[in-house]
PDB file of C-alpha atoms in Angstrom:
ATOM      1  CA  UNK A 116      49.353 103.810-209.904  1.00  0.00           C
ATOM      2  CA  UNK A 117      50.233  99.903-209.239  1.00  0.00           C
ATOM      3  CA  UNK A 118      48.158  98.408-206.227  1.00  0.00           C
ATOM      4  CA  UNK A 119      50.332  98.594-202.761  1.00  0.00           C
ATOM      5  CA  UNK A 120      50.405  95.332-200.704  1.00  0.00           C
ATOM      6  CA  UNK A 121      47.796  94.972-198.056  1.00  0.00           C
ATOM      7  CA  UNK A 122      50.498  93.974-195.535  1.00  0.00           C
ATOM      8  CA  UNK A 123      52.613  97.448-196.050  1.00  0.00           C
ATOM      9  CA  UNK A 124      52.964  99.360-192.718  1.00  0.00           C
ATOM     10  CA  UNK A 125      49.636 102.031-192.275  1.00  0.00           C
ATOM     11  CA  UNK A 126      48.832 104.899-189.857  1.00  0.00           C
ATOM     12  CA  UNK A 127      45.332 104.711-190.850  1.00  0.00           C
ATOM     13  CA  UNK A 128      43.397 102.400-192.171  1.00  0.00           C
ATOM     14  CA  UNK A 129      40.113 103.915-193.899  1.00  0.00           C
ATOM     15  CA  UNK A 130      36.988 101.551-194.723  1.00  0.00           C
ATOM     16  CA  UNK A 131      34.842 103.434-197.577  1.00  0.00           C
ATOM     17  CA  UNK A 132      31.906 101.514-199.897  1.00  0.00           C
ATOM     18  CA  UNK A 133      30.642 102.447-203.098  1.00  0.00           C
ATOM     19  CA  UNK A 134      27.156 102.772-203.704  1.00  0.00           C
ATOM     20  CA  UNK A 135      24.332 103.091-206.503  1.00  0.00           C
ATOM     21  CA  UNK A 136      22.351 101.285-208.994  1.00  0.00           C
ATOM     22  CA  UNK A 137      23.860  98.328-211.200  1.00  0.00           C
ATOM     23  CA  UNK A 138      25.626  98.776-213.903  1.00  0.00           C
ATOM     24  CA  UNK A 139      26.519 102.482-213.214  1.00  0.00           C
ATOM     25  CA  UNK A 140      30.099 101.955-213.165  1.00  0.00           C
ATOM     26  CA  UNK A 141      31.483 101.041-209.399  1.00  0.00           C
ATOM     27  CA  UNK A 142      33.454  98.109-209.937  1.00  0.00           C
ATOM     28  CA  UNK A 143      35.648  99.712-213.184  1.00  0.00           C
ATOM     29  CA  UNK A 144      35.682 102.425-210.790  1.00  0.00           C
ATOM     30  CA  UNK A 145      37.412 100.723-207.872  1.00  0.00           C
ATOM     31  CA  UNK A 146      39.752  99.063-210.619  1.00  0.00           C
ATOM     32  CA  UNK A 147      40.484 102.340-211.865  1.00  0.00           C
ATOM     33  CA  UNK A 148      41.480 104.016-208.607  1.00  0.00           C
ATOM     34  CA  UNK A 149      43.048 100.522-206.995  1.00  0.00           C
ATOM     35  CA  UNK A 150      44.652  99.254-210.155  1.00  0.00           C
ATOM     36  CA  UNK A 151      44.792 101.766-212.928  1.00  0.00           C
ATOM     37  CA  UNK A 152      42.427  98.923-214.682  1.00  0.00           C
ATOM     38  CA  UNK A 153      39.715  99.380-216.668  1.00  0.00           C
ATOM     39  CA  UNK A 154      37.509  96.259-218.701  1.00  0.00           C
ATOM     40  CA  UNK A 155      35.016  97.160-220.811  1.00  0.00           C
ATOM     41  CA  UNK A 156      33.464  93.325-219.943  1.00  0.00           C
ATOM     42  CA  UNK A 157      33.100  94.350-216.469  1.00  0.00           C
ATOM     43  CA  UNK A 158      30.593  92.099-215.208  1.00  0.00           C
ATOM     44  CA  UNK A 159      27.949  92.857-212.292  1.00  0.00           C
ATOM     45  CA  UNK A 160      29.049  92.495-208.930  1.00  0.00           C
ATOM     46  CA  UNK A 161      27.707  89.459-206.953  1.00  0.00           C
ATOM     47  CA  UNK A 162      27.355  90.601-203.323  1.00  0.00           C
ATOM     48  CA  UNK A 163      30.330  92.714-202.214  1.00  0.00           C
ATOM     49  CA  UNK A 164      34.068  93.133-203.510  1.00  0.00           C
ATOM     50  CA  UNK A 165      36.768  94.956-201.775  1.00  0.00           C
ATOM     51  CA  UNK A 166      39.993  96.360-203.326  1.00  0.00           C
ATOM     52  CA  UNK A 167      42.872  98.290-200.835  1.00  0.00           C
ATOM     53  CA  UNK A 168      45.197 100.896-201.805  1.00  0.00           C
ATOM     54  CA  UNK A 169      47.790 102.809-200.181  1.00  0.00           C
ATOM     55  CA  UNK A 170      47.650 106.930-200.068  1.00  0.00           C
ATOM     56  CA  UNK A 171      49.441 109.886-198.475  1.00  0.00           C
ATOM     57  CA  UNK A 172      47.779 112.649-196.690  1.00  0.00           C
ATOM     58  CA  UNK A 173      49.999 115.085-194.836  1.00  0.00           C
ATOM     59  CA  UNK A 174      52.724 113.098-193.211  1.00  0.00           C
ATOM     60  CA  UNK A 175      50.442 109.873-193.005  1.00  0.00           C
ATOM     61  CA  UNK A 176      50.176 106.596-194.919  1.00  0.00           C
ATOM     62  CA  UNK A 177      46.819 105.520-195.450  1.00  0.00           C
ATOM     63  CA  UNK A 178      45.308 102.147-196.154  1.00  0.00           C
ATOM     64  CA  UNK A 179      41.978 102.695-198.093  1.00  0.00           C
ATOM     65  CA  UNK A 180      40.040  99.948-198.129  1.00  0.00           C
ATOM     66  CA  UNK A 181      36.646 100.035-200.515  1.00  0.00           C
ATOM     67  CA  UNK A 182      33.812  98.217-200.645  1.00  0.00           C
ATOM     68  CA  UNK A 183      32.285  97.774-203.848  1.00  0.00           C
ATOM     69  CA  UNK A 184      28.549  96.733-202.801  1.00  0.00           C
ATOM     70  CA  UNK A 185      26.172  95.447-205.290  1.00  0.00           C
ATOM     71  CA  UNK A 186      23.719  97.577-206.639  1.00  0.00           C
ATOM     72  CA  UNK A 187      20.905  94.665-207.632  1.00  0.00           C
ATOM     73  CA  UNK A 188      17.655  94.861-205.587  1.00  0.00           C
ATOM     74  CA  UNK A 189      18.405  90.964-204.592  1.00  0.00           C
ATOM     75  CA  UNK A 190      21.310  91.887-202.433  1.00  0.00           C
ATOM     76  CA  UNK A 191      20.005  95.410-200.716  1.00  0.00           C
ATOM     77  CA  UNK A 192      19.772  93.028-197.261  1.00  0.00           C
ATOM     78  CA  UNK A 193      23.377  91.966-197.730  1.00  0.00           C
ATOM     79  CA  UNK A 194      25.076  95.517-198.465  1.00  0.00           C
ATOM     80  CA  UNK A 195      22.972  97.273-195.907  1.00  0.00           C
ATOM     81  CA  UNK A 196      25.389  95.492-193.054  1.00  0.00           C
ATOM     82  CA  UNK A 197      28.217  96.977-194.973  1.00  0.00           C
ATOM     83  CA  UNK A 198      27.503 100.387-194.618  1.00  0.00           C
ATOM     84  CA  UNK A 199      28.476  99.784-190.520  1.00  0.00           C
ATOM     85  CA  UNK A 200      31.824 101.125-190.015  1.00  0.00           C
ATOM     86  CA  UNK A 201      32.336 103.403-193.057  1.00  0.00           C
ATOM     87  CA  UNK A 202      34.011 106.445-192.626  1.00  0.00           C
ATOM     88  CA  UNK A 203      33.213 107.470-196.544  1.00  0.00           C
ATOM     89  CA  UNK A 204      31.062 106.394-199.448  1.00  0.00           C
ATOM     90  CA  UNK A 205      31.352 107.243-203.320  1.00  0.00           C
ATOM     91  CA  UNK A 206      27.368 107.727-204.019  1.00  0.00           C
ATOM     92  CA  UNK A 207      27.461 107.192-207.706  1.00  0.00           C
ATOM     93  CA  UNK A 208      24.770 107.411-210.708  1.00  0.00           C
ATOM     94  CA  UNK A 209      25.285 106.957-214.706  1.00  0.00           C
ATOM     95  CA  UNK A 210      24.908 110.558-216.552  1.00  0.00           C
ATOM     96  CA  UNK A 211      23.241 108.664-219.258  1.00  0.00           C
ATOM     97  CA  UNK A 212      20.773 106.895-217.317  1.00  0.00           C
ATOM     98  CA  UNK A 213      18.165 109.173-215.140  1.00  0.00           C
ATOM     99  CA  UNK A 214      16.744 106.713-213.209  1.00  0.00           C
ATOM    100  CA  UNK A 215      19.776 106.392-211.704  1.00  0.00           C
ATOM    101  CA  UNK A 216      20.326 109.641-210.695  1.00  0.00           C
ATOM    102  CA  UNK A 217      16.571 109.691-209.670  1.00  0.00           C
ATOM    103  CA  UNK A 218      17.281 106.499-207.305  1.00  0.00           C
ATOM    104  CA  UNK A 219      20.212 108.602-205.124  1.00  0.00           C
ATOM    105  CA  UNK A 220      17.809 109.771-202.786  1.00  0.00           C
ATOM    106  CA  UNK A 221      16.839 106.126-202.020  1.00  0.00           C
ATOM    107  CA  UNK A 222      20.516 104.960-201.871  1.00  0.00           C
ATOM    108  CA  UNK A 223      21.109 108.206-199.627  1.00  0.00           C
ATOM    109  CA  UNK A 224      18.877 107.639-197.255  1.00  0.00           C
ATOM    110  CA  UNK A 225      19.446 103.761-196.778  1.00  0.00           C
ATOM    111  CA  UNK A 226      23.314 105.116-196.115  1.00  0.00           C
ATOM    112  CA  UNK A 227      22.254 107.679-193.921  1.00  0.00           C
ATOM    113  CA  UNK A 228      19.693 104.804-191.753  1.00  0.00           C
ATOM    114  CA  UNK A 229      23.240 102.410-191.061  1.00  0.00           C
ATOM    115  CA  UNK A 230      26.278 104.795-190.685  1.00  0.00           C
ATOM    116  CA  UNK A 231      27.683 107.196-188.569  1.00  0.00           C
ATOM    117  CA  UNK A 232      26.440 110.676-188.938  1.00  0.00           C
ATOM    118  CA  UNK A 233      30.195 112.101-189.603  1.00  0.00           C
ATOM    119  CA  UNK A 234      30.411 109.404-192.829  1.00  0.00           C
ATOM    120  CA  UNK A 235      31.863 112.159-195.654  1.00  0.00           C
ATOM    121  CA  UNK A 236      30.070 111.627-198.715  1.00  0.00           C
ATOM    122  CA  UNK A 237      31.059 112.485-202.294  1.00  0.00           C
ATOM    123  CA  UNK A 238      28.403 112.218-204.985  1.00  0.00           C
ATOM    124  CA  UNK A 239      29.572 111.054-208.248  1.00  0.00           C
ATOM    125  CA  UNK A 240      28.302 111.191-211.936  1.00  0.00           C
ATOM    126  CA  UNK A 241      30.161 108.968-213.753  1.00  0.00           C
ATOM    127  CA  UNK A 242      30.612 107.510-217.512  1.00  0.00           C
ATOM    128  CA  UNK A 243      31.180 111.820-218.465  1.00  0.00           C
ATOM    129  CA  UNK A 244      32.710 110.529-221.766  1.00  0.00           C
ATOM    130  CA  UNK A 245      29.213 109.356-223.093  1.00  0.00           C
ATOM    131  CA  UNK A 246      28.535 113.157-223.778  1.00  0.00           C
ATOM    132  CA  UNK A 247      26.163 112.614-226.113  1.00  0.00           C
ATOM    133  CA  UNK A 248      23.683 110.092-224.296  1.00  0.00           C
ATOM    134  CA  UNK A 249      23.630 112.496-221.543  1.00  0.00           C
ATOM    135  CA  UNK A 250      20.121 112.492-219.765  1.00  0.00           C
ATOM    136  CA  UNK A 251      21.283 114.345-216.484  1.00  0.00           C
ATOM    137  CA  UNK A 252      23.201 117.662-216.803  1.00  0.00           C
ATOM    138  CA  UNK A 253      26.065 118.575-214.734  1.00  0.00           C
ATOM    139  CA  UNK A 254      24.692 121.272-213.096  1.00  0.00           C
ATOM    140  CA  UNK A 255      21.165 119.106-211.611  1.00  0.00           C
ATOM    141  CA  UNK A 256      23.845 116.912-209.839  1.00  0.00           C
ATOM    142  CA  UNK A 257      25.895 120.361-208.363  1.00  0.00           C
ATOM    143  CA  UNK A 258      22.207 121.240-207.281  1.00  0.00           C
ATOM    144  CA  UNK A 259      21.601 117.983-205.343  1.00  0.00           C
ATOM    145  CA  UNK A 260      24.692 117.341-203.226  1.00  0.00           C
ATOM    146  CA  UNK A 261      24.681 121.212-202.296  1.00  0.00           C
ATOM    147  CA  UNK A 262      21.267 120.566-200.977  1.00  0.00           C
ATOM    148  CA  UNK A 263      22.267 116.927-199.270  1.00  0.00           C
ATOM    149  CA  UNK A 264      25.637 118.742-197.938  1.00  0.00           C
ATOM    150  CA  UNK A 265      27.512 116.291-200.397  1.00  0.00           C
ATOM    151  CA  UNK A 266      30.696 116.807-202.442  1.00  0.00           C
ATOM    152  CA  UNK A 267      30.178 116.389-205.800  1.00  0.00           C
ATOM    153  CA  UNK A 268      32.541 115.869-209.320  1.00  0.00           C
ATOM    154  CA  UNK A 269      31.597 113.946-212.385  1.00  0.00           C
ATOM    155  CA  UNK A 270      33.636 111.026-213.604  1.00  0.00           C
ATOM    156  CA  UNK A 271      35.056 108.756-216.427  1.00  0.00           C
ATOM    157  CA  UNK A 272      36.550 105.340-215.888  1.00  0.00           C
ATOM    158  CA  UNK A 273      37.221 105.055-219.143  1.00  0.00           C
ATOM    159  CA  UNK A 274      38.557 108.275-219.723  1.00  0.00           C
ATOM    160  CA  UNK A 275      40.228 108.034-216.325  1.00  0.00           C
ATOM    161  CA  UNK A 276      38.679 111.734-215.848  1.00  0.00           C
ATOM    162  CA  UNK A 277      38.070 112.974-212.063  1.00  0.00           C
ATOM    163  CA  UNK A 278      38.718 109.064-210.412  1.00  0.00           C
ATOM    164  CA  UNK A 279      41.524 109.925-208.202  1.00  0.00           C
ATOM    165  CA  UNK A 280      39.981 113.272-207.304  1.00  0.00           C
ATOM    166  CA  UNK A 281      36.994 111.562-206.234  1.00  0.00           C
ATOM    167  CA  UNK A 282      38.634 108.484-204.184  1.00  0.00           C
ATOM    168  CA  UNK A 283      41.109 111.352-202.771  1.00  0.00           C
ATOM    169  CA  UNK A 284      38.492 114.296-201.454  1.00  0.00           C
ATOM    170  CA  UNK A 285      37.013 111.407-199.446  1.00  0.00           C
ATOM    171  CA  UNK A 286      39.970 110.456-198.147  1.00  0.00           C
ATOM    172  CA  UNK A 287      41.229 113.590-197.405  1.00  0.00           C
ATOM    173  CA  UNK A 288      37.939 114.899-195.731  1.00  0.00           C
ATOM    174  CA  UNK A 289      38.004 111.574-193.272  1.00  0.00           C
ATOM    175  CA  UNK A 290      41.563 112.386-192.577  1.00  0.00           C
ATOM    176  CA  UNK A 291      40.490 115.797-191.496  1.00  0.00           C
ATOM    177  CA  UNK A 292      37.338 114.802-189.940  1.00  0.00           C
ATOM    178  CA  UNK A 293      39.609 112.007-187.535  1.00  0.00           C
ATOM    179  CA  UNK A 294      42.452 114.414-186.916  1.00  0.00           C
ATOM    180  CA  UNK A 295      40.205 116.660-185.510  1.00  0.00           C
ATOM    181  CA  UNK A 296      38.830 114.167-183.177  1.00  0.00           C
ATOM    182  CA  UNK A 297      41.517 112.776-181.958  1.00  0.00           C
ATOM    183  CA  UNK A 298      42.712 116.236-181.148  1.00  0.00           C
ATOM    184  CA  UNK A 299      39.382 117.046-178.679  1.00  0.00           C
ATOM    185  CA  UNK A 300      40.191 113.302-177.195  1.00  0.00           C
ATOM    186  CA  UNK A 301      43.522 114.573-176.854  1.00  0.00           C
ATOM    187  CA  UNK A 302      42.516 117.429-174.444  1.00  0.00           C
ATOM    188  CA  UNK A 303      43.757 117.995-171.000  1.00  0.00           C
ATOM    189  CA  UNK A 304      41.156 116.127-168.598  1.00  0.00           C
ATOM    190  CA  UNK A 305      39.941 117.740-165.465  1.00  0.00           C
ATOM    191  CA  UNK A 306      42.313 117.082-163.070  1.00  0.00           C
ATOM    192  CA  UNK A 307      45.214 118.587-165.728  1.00  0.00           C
ATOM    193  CA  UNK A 308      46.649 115.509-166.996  1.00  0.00           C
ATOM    194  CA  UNK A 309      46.312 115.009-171.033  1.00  0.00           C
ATOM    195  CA  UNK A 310      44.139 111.860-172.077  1.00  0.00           C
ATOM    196  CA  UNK A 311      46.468 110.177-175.249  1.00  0.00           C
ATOM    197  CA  UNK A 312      44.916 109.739-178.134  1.00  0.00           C
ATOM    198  CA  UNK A 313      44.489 105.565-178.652  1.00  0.00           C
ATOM    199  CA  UNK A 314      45.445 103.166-181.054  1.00  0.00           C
ATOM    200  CA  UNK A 315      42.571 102.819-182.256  1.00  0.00           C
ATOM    201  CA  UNK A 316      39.346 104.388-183.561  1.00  0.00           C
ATOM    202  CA  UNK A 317      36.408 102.194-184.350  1.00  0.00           C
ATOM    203  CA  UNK A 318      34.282 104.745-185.546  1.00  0.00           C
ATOM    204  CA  UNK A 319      34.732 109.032-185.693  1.00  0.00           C
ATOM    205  CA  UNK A 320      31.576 109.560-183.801  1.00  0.00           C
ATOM    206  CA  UNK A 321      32.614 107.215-181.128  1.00  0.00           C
ATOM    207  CA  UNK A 322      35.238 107.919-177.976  1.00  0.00           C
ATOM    208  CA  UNK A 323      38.624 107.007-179.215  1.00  0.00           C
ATOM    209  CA  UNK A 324      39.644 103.006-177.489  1.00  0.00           C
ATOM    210  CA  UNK A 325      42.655 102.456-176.169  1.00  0.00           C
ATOM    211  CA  UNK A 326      42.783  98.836-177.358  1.00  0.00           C
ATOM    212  CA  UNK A 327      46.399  97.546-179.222  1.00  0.00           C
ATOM    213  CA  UNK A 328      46.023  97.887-183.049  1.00  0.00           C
ATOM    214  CA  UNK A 329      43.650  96.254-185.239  1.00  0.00           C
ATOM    215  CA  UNK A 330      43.261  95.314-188.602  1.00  0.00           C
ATOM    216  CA  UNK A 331      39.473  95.210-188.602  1.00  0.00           C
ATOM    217  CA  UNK A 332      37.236  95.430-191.385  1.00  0.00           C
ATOM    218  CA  UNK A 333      35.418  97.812-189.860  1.00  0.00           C
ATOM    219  CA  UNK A 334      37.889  99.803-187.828  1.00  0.00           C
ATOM    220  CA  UNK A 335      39.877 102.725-188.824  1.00  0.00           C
ATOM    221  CA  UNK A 336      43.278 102.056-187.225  1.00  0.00           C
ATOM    222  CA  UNK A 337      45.383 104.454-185.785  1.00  0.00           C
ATOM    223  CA  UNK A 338      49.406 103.673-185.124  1.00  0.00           C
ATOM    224  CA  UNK A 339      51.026 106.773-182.941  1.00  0.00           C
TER     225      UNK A 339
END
């Protein structure tokens, strides 16, 4: 699917980050879902990248925006302030590398430390075409994100196997997660009137603002 202009008209706009070791695969990835691009020269990722790209959901037009964050020790300070503000996160490890895998818990707790509780997190194993050079089965990442709470698929840039099932679960579970909010700040207030729903929610855990519409890195936007 071709890449949709960042300055096309949104009812949402959802800020998401990718996280996990180098080299496991994030940036092709983002490129994959944003682009329908994949390079096998994909080089590491110096600090943080960001691609957008336009979704429906119901009767909504979404603006995901995701943050590819580095996965080199050297820049843990810098992609820790990223993790402020986002609604979802793609927790990903290489099948063919276990240490990797063995380093989600570290990655899953440094997410859990800076965002909001209500962040909806889908753990992925990706590069599922290197079959053969598999060192973590299927199954031991079902067992993990069932007992983190996580959702959980295994993935293929390459093969373009599972990508937009993975970017779209997220983004369908934050859609649900905010619609249900902004239905209990809907609700009738004591004295019977209804309190709107704003035009704009910074964070789900937060009260919805009634502030005019922003564009904000790290707000997701709402447009009645």
């Amino acid at each position: 699917m071709a890449e949709e202009s960042y300055d096309e008209e949104c009812d949402y706009l959802f800020k998401a980050v990718l996280i996990g070791d180098s080299a496991v695969g994030k940036s092709n990835l983002l490129s994959r879902f944003s682009r329908d691009e994949f390079r096998l020269d994909s080089k590491p990722t110096i600090g943080v990248d960001f691609a957008y790209r336009n979704v429906r959901v119901a009767d909504k037009t979404i603006k995901a925006q995701i943050w590819d964050t580095a996965g080199q020790e050297r820049f843990r300070a810098i992609t820790s302030s990223y993790y402020r503000g986002a609604l979802g996160a793609l927790l990903i490890y290489d099948i063919t590398r276990r240490t990797t895998f063995e380093n989600i818990k570290k990655w899953l707790s440094e997410l859990r430390d800076f965002s909001s509780p209500d962040t909806v997190i889908v753990l992925v194993g990706n590069k599922s075409d290197l079959r053969q050079s598999r060192e973590v089965e299927e199954e031991e990442g079902k067992t993990f994100a069932e007992s983190e709470g996580l959702y959980f698929l295994e993935t293929s840039a390459l093969e373009n196997q599972n990508v937009e099932e993975a970017f779209l679960s997220m983004i369908g579970r934050i859609h649900e997660v905010l619609t249900q909010k902004i239905v209990l700040d809907s609700r009738p207030n004591g004295d019977g009137t209804v309190i709107p729903a704003g035009t704009e929610i910074v964070n789900i855990h937060e009260v919805t603002a009634t502030r005019p519409l922003s564009t904000s890195l790290s707000s997701c936007c709402y447009n009645k």
